[in-house]
CSV table of C-alpha atoms and ligand atoms in Angstrom, one decimal:
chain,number,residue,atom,x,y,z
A,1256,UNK,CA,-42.8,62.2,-20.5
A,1257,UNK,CA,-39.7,59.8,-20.7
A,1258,UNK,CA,-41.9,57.2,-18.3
A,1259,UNK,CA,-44.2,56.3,-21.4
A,1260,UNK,CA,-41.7,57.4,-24.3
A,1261,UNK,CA,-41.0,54.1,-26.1
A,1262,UNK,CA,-43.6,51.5,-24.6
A,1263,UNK,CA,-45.8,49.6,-26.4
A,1264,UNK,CA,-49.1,50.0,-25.8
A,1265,UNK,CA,-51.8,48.0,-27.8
A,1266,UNK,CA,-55.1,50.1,-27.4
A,1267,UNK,CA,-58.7,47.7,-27.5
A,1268,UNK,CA,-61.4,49.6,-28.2
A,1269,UNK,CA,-65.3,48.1,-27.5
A,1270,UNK,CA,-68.4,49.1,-28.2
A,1271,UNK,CA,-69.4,52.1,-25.8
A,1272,UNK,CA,-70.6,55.4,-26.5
A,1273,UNK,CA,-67.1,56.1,-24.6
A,1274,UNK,CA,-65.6,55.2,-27.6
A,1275,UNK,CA,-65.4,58.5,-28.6
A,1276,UNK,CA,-62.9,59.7,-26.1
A,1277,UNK,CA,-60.3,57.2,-27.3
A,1278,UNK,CA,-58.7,59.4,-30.3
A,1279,UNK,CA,-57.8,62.3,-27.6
A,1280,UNK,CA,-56.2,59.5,-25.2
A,1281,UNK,CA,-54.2,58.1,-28.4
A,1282,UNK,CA,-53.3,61.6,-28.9
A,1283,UNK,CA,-52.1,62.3,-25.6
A,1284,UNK,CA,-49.9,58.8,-25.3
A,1285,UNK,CA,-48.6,59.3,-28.6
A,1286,UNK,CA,-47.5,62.9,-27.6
A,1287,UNK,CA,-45.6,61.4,-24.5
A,1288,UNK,CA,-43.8,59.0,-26.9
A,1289,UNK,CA,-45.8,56.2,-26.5
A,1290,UNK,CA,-45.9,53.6,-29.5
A,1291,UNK,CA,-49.6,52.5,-30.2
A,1292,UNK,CA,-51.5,50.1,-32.2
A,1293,UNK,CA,-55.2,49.8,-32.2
A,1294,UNK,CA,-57.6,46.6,-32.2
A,1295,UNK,CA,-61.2,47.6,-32.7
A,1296,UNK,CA,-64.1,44.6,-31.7
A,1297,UNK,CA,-67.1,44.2,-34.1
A,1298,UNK,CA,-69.5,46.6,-31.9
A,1299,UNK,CA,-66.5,49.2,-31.4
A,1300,UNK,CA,-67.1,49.9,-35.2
A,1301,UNK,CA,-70.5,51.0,-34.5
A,1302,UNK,CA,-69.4,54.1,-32.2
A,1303,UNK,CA,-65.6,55.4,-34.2
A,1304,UNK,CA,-64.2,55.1,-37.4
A,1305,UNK,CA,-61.5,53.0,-38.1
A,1306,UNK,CA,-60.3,56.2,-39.9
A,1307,UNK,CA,-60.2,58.4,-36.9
A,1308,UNK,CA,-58.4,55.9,-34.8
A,1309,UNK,CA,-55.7,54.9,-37.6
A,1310,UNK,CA,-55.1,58.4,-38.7
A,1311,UNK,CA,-54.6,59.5,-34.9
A,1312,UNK,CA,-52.7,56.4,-33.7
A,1313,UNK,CA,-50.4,56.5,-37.0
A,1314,UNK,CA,-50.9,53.0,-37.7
A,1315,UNK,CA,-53.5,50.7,-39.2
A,1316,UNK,CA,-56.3,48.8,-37.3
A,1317,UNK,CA,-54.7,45.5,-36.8
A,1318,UNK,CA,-57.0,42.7,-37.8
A,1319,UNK,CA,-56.9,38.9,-38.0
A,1320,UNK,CA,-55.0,38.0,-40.6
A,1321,UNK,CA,-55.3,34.2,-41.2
A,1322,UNK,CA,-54.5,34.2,-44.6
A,1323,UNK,CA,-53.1,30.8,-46.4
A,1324,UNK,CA,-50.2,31.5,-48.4
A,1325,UNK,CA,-46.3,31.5,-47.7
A,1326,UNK,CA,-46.0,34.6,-45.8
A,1327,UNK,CA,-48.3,33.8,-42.6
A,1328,UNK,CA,-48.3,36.4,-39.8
A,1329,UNK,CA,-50.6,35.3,-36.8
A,1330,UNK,CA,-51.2,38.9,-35.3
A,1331,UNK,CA,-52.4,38.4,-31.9
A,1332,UNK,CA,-49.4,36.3,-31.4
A,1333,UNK,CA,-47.2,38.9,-32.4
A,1334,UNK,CA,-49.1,41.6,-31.2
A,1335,UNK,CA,-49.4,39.9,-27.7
A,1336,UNK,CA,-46.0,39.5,-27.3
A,1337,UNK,CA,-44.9,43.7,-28.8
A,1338,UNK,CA,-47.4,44.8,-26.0
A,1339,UNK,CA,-45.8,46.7,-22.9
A,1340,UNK,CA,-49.0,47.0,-21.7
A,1341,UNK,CA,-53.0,46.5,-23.4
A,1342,UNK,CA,-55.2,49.3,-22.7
A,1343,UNK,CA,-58.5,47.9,-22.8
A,1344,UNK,CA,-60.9,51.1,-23.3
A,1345,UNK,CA,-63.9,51.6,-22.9
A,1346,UNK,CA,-64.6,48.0,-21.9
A,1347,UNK,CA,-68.1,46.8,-22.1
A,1348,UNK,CA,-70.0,44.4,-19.7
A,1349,UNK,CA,-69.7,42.4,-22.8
A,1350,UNK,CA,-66.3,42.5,-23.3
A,1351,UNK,CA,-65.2,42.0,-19.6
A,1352,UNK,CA,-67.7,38.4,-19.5
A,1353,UNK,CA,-66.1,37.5,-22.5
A,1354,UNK,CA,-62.3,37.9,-21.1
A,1355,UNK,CA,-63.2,36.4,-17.6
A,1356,UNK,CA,-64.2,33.2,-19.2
A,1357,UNK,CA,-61.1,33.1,-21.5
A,1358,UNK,CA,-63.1,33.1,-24.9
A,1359,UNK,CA,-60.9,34.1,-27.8
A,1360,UNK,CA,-63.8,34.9,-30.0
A,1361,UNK,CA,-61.9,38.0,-31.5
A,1362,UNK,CA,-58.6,40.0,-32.3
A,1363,UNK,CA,-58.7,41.3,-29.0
A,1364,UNK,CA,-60.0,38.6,-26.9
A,1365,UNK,CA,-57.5,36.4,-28.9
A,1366,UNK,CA,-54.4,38.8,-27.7
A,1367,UNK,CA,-55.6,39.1,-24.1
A,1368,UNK,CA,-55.6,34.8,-24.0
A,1369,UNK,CA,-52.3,34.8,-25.3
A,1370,UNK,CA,-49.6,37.7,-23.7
A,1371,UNK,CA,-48.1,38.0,-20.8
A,1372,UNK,CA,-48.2,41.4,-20.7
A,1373,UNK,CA,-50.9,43.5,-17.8
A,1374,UNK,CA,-54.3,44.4,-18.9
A,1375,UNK,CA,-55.6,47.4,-17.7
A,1376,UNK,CA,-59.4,47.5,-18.3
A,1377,UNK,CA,-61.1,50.1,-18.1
A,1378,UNK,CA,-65.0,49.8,-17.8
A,1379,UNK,CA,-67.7,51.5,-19.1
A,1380,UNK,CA,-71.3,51.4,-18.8
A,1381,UNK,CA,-74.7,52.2,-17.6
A,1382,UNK,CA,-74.9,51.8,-13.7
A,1383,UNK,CA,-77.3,49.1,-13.5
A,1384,UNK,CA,-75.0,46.7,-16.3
A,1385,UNK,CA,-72.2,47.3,-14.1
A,1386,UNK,CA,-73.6,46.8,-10.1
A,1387,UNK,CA,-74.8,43.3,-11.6
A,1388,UNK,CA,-74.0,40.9,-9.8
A,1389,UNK,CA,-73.0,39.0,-13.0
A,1390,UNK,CA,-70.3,42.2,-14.1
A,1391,UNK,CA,-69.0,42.0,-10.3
A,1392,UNK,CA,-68.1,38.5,-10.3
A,1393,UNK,CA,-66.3,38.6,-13.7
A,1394,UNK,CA,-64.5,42.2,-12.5
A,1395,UNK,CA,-64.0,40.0,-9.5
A,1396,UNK,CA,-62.6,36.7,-12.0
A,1397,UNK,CA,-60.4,39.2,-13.5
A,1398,UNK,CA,-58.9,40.7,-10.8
A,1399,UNK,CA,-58.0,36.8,-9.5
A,1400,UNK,CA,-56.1,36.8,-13.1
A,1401,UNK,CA,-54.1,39.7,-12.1
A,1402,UNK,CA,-56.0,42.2,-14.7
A,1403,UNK,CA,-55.9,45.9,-13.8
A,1404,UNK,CA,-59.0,47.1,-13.0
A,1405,UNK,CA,-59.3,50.9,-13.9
A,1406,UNK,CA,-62.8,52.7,-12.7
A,1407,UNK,CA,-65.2,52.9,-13.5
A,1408,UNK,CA,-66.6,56.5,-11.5
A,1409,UNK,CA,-69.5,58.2,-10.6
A,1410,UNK,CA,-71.3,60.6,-12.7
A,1411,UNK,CA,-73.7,61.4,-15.1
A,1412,UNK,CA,-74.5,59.0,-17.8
A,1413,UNK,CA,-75.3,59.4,-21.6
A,1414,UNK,CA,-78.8,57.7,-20.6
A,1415,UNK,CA,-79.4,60.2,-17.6
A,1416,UNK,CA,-78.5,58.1,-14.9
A,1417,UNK,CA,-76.5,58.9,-12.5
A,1418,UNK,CA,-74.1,56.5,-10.8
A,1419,UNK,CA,-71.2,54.2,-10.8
A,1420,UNK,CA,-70.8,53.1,-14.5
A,1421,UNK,CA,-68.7,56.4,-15.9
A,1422,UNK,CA,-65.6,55.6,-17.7
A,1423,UNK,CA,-62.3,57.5,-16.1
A,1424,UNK,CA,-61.5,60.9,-17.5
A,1425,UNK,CA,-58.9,61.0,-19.7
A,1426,UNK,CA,-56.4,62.8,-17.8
A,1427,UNK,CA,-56.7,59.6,-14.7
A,1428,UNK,CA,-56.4,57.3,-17.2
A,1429,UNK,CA,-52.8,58.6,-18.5
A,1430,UNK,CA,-52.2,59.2,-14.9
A,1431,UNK,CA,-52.7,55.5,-14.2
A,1432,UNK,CA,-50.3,54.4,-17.4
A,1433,UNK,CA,-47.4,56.7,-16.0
A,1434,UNK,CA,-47.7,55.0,-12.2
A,1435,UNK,CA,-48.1,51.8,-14.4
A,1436,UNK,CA,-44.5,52.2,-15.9
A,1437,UNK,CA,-43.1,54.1,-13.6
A,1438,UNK,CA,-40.2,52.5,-11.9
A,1439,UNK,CA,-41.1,51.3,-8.3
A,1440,UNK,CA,-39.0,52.2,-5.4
A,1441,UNK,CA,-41.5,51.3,-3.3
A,1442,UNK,CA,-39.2,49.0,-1.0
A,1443,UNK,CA,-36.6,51.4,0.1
A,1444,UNK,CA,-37.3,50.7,4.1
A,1445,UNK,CA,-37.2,47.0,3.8
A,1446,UNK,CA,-34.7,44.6,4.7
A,1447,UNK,CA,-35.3,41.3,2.6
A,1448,UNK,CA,-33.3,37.8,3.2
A,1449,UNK,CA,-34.5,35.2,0.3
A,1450,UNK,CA,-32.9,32.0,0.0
A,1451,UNK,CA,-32.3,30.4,-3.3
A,1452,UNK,CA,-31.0,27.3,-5.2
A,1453,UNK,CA,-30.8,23.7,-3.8
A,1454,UNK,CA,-28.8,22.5,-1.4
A,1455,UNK,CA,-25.7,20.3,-1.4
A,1456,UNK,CA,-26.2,16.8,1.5
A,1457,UNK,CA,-22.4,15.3,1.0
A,1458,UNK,CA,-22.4,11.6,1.0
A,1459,UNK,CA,-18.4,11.5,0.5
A,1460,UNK,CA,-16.3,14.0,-1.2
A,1461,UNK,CA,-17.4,13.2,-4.4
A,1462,UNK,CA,-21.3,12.2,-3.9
A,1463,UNK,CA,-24.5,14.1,-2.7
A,1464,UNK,CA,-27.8,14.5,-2.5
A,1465,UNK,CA,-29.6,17.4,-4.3
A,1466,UNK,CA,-32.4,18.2,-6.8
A,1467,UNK,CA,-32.9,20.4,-9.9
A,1468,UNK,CA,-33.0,24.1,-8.6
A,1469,UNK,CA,-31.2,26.0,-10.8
A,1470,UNK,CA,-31.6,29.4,-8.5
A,1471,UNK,CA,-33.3,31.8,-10.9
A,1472,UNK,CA,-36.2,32.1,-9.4
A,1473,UNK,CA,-35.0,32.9,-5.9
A,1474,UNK,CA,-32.0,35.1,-8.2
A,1475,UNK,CA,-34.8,37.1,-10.0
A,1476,UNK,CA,-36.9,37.8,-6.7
A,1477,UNK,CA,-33.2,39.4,-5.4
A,1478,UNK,CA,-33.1,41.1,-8.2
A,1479,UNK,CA,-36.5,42.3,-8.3
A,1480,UNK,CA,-36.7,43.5,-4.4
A,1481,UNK,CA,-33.3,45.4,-6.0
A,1482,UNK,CA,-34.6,47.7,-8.4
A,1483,UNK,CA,-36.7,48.5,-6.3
A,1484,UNK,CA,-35.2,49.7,-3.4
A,1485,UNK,CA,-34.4,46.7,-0.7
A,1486,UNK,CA,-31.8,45.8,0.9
A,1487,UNK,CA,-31.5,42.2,0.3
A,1488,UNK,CA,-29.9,39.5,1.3
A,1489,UNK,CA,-29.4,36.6,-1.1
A,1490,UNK,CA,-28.3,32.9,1.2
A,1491,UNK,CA,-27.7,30.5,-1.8
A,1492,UNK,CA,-27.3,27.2,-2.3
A,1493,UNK,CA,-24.4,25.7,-4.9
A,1494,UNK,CA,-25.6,27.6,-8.1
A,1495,UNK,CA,-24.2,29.1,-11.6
A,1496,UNK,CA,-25.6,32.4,-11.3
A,1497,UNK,CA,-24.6,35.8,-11.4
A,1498,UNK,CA,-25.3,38.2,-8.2
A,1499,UNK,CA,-28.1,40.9,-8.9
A,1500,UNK,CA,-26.6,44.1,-8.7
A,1501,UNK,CA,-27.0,45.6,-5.0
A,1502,UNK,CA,-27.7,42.8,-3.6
A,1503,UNK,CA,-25.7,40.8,-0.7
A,1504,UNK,CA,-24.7,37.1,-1.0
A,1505,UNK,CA,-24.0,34.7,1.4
A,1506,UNK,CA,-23.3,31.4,-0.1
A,1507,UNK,CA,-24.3,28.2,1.6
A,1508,UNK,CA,-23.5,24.3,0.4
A,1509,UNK,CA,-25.8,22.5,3.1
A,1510,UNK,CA,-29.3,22.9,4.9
A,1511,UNK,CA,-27.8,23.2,8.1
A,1512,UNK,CA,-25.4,26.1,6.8
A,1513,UNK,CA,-28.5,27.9,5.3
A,1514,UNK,CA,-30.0,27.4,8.5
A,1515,UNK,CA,-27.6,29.0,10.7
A,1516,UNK,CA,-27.1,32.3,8.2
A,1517,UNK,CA,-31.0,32.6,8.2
A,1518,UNK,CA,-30.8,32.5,11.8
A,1519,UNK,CA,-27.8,35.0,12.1
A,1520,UNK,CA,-29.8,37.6,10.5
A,1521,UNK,CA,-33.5,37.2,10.5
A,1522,UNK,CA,-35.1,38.8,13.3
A,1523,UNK,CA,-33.5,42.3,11.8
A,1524,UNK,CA,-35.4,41.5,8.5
A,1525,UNK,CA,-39.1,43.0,7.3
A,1526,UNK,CA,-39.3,39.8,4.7
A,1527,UNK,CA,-38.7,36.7,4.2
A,1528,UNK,CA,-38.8,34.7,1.0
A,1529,UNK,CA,-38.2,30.5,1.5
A,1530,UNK,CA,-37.3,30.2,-2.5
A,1531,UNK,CA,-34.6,27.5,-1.9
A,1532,UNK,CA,-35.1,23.9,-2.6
A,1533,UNK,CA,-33.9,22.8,0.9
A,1534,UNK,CA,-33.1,19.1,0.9
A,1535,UNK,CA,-35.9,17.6,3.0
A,1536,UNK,CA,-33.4,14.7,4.1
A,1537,UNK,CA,-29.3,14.7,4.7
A,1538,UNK,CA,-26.8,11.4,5.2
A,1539,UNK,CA,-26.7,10.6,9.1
A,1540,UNK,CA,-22.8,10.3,8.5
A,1541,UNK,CA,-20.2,11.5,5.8
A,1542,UNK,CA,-17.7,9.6,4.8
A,1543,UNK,CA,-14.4,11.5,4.6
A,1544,UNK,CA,-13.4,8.5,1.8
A,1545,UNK,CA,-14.9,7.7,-1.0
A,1546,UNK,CA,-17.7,5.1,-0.1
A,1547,UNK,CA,-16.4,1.7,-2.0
A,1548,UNK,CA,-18.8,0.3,-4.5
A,1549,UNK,CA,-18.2,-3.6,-3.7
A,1550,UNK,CA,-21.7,-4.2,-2.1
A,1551,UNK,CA,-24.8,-4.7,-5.0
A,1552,UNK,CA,-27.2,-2.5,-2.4
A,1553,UNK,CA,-26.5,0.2,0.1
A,1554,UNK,CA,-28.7,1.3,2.8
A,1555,UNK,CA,-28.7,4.8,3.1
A,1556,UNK,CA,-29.6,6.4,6.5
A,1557,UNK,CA,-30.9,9.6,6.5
A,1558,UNK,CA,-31.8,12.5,9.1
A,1559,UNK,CA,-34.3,15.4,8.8
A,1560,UNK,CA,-33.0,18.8,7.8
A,1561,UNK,CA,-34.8,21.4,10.2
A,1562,UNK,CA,-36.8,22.9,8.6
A,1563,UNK,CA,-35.7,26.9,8.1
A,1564,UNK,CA,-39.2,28.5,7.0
A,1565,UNK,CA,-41.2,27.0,9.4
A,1566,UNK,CA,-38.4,27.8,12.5
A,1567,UNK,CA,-38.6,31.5,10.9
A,1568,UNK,CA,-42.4,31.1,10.3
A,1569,UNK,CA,-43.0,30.6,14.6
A,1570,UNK,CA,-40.3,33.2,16.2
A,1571,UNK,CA,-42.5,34.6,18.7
A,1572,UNK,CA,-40.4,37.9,19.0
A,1573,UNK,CA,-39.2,40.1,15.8
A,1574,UNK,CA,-40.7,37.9,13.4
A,1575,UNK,CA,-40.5,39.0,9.5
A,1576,UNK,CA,-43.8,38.7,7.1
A,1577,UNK,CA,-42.5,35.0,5.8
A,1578,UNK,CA,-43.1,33.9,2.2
A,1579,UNK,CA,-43.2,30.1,1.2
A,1580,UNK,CA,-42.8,28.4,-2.3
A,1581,UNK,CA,-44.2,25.2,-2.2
A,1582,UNK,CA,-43.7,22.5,-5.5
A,1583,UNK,CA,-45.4,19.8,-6.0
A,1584,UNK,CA,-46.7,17.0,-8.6
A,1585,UNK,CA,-50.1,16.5,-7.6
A,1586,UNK,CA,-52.4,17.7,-5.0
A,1587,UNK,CA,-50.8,21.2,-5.9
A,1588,UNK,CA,-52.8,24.2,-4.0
A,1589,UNK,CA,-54.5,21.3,-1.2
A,1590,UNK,CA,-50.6,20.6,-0.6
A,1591,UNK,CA,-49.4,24.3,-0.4
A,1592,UNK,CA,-52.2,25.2,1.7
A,1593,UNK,CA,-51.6,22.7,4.0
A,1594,UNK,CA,-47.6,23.7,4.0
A,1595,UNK,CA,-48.6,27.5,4.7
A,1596,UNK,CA,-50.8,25.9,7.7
A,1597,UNK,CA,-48.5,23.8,9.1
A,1598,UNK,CA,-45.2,26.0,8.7
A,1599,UNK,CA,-47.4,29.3,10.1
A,1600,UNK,CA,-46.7,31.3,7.0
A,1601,UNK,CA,-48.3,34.5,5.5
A,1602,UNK,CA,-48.2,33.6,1.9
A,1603,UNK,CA,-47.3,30.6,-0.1
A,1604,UNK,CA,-46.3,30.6,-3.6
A,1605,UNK,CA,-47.5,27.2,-5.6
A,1606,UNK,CA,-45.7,26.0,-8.7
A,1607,UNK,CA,-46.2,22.9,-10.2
A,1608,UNK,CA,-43.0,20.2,-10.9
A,1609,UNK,CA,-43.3,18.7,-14.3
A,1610,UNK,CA,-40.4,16.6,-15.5
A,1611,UNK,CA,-41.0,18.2,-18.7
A,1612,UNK,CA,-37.5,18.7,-20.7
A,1613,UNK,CA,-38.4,21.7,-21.5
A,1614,UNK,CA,-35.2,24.8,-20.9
A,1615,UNK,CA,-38.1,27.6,-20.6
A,1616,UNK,CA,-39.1,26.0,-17.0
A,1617,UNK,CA,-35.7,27.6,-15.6
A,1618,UNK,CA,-36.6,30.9,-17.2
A,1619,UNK,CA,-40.1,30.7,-17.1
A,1620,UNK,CA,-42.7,30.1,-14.4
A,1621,UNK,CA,-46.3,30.6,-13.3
A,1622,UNK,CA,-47.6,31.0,-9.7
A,1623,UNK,CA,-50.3,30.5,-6.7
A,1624,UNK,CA,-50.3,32.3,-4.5
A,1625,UNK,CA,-52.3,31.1,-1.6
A,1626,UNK,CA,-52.9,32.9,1.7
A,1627,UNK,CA,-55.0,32.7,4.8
A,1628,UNK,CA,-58.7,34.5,2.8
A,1629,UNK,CA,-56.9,34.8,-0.9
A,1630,UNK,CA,-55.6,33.6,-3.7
A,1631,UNK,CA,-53.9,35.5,-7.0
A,1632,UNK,CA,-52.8,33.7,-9.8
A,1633,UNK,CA,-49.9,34.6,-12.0
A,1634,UNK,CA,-49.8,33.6,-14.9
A,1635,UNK,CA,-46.7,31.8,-17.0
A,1636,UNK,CA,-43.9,34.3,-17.8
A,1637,UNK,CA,-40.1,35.1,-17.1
A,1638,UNK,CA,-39.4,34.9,-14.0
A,1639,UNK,CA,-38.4,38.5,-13.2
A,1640,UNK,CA,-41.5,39.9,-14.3
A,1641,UNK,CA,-42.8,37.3,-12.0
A,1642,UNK,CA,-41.0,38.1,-9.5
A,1643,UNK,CA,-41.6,41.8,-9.7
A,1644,UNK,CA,-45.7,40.5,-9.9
A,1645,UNK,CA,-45.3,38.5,-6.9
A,1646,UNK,CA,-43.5,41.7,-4.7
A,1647,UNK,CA,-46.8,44.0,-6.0
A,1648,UNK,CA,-48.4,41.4,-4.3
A,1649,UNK,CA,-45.9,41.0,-1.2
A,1650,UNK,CA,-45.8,44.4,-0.4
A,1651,UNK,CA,-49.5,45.5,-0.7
A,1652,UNK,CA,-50.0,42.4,1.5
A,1653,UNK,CA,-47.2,43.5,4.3
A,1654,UNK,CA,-47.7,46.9,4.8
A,1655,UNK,CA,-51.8,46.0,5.4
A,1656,UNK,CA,-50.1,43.7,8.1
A,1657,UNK,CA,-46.7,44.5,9.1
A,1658,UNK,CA,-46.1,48.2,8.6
A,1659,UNK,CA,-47.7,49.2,12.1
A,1660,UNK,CA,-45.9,46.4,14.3
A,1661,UNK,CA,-42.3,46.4,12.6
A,1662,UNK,CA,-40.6,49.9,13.7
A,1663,UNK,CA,-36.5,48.2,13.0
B,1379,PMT,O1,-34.5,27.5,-8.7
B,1379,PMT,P1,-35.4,27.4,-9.9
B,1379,PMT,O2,-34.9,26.4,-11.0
B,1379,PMT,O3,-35.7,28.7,-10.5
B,1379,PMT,O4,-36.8,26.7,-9.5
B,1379,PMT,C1,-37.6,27.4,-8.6
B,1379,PMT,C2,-38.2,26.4,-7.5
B,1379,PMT,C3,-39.1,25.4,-8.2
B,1379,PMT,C4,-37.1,25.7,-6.8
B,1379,PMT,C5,-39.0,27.3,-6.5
B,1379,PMT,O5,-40.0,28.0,-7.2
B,1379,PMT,C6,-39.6,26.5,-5.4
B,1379,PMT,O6,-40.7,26.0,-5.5
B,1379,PMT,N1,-38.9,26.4,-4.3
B,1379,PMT,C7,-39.3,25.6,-3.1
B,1379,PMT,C8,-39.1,24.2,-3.4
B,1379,PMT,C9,-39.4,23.3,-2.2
B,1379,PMT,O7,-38.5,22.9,-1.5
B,1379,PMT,O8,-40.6,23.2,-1.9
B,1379,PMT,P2,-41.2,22.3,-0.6
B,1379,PMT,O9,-42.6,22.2,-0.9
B,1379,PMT,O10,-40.4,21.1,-0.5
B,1379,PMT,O11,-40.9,23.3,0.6
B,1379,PMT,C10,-41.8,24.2,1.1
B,1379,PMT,C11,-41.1,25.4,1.7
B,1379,PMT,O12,-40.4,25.0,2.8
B,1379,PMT,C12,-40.2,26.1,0.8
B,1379,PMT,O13,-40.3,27.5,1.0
B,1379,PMT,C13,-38.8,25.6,1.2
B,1379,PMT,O14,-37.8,26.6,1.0
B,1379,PMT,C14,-39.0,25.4,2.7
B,1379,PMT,N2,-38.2,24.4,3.4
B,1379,PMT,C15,-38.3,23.1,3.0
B,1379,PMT,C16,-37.5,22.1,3.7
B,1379,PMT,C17,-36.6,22.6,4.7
B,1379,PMT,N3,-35.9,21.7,5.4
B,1379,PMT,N4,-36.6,23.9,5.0
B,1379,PMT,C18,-37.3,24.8,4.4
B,1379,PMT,O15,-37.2,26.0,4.7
């Protein structure tokens, strides 16, 4: 089916009698048009051959191949990074403590610590490995990390038990792959406003007071809530960016501007995202001339912005679900939980400032994200598969909350 026709997906296979149901998944994916290469741990040798799963996934086991010599290719790098989507199947109790403590003791564990691609595992074991409380915590670790968590079911086990342990029949497992790559229109009722960019405070015509934001975070978010189905409302600050396709803009220079167009629109919204970097601070007065530079030091004087997410964050009547970003040096999630307290929001998004001089910060970021009883972390990658991370997240979230209340 064209939903899995062309994607990567890099199958890791442990050891588990389950093993043996792998070749017929491989077979099905591969029939859909899915592209598949197979990693294999030590123990997963023990219950398949190599053979079977090379002849049937068209391709060679890929292995480690550290070799000195000229022509150095550093698989799970590469193999990370070709990944749509890892398949992790069966996964052993083994295999899933391994992964929630990061090691990178193998091929597989090795590509799991380094792409940014989803992980779907997909346990498999007796009932008694799997209700311990050591397996729950690290299912529990990995969710935290963002892994997908596929089964396991009840049923009847290869040791006669019967319980909570089975691995997912094949056809829920392909099932699960086609909702994974399916493309979500699962916002097609919502009205979204996110701000974006920084915001110009005019000294004179020809100086201000800013900060870095280039935009594209706040840009990829409106182009995320896009494809799938909002109808969003971008308010930006002064930025060199492109307008998502669908999407409205409204552009702003100042704080107070950004301010006024939130408030113009907000209480017909279901979301709202605070992505901008609103300047904290603006000149008391602006000078219609150039300021002169005769005097060796100037005292600027400068009066609080009001503070848009937190005036959106207390509306006592037809108030949106209201998402924060917070960014900060040090002190980074005590900071942003303190922000999401203070400024009565429902989620706050943490990202650490580094004055690193590094380009892949504009097109790159990791997140928090911090509310009232959780926290998610999303891990370093572009920022629209961020962004599209973060409204998995959003939405789930909302429509818990929101869905009931919010009849606009
Ligand atoms: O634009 P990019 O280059 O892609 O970078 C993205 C980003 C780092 C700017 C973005 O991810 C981010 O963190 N944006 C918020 C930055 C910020 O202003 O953080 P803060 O901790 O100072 O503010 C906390 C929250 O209050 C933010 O949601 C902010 O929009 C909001 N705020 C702040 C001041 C103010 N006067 N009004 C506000 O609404």
């Amino acid at each position: 089916m064209k939903k899995i026709a062309g994607k990567h997906i890099l199958i890791g296979i442990s050891g588990s009698i389950a093993a043996y149901k792998v070749p017929e998944i491989i077979r099905k994916l591969k029939k859909k048009g899915a592209i598949i290469r197979v990693v294999m741990t030590h123990s997963a040798y023990s219950f398949i051959t190599p053979l079977t799963a090379e002849v049937i996934s068209g391709h060679p086991i890929e292995k480690n191949n550290f070799i000195s010599g000229s022509n150095i290719n550093i698989n799970h790098i590469k193999l990370g990074k070709w990944a749509d989507l890892i398949l992790i199947i069966p996964a052993t109790a083994n295999l899933i403590a391994r992964l929630s403590i990061g090691m990178a003791n193998d091929l597989l564990t090795e590509i799991c610590l380094v792409s940014k691609s989803r992980i779907a595992v997909v346990p498999a074991m007796n009932k008694i490995m799997y209700q311990s409380k050591f397996t729950q915590k690290n299912i529990k670790i990995l969710k935290k990390r963002n892994f997908l968590i596929w089964g396991p079911e009840v049923g009847k086990q290869i040791c006669n038990d019967f319980g909570l342990g089975k691995m997912l029949d094949a056809k829920k497992i392909i099932k699960l792959i086609e909702l994974f790559f399916k493309k979500k229109k699962d916002m097609q009722n919502i009205s979204i406003t996110i701000t974006a960019g920084p915001t110009y405070e005019l000294l004179d015509p020809m100086r201000l007071i800013t900060n870095y934001s280039s935009g594209k975070m706040g840009f990829s978010i409106a182009q995320a809530a896009s494809e799938r189905g909002a109808q969003v409302t971008l308010i930006s600050g002064p930025v060199y960016l492109k307008t998502p396709k669908n999407v409205k803009r409204i552009n702003v220079i100042n704080a107070l501007e950004m301010y006024k167009k939130v408030h113009q629109i907000i209480q017909k919204q279901n979301i709202f995202i605070g992505c901008a970097a609103v300047a904290d601070y603006r000149p008391t007065k602006f000078s219609k001339q150039k300021i002169k530079t005769n005097n060796k030091i100037v005292h600027l004087k400068l009066i609080k912005n009001p503070d848009i997410i937190a005036s959106v964050g207390k509306l006592n009547k037809n108030r949106p679900y209201v998402v924060g970003f917070s960014a900060e040096t040090h002190n980074l999630i005590q900071c942003s939980h303190e922000k999401r307290i203070k400024k009565k929001l429902d989620l706050i998004c943490a990202n650490r400032i580094t004055l690193s001089k590094d380009k892949s910060n504009i097109k790159n970021n990791s997140l928090n994200l911090l509310w009232k009883n959780k926290k998610i972390y999303l891990p370093f990658n572009n920022k629209l598969k961020l962004s599209h991370q973060l409204l998995d997240e959003i939405i789930q979230d909302y429509e818990k909350k929101y869905k009931c209340k919010n009849s606009r």
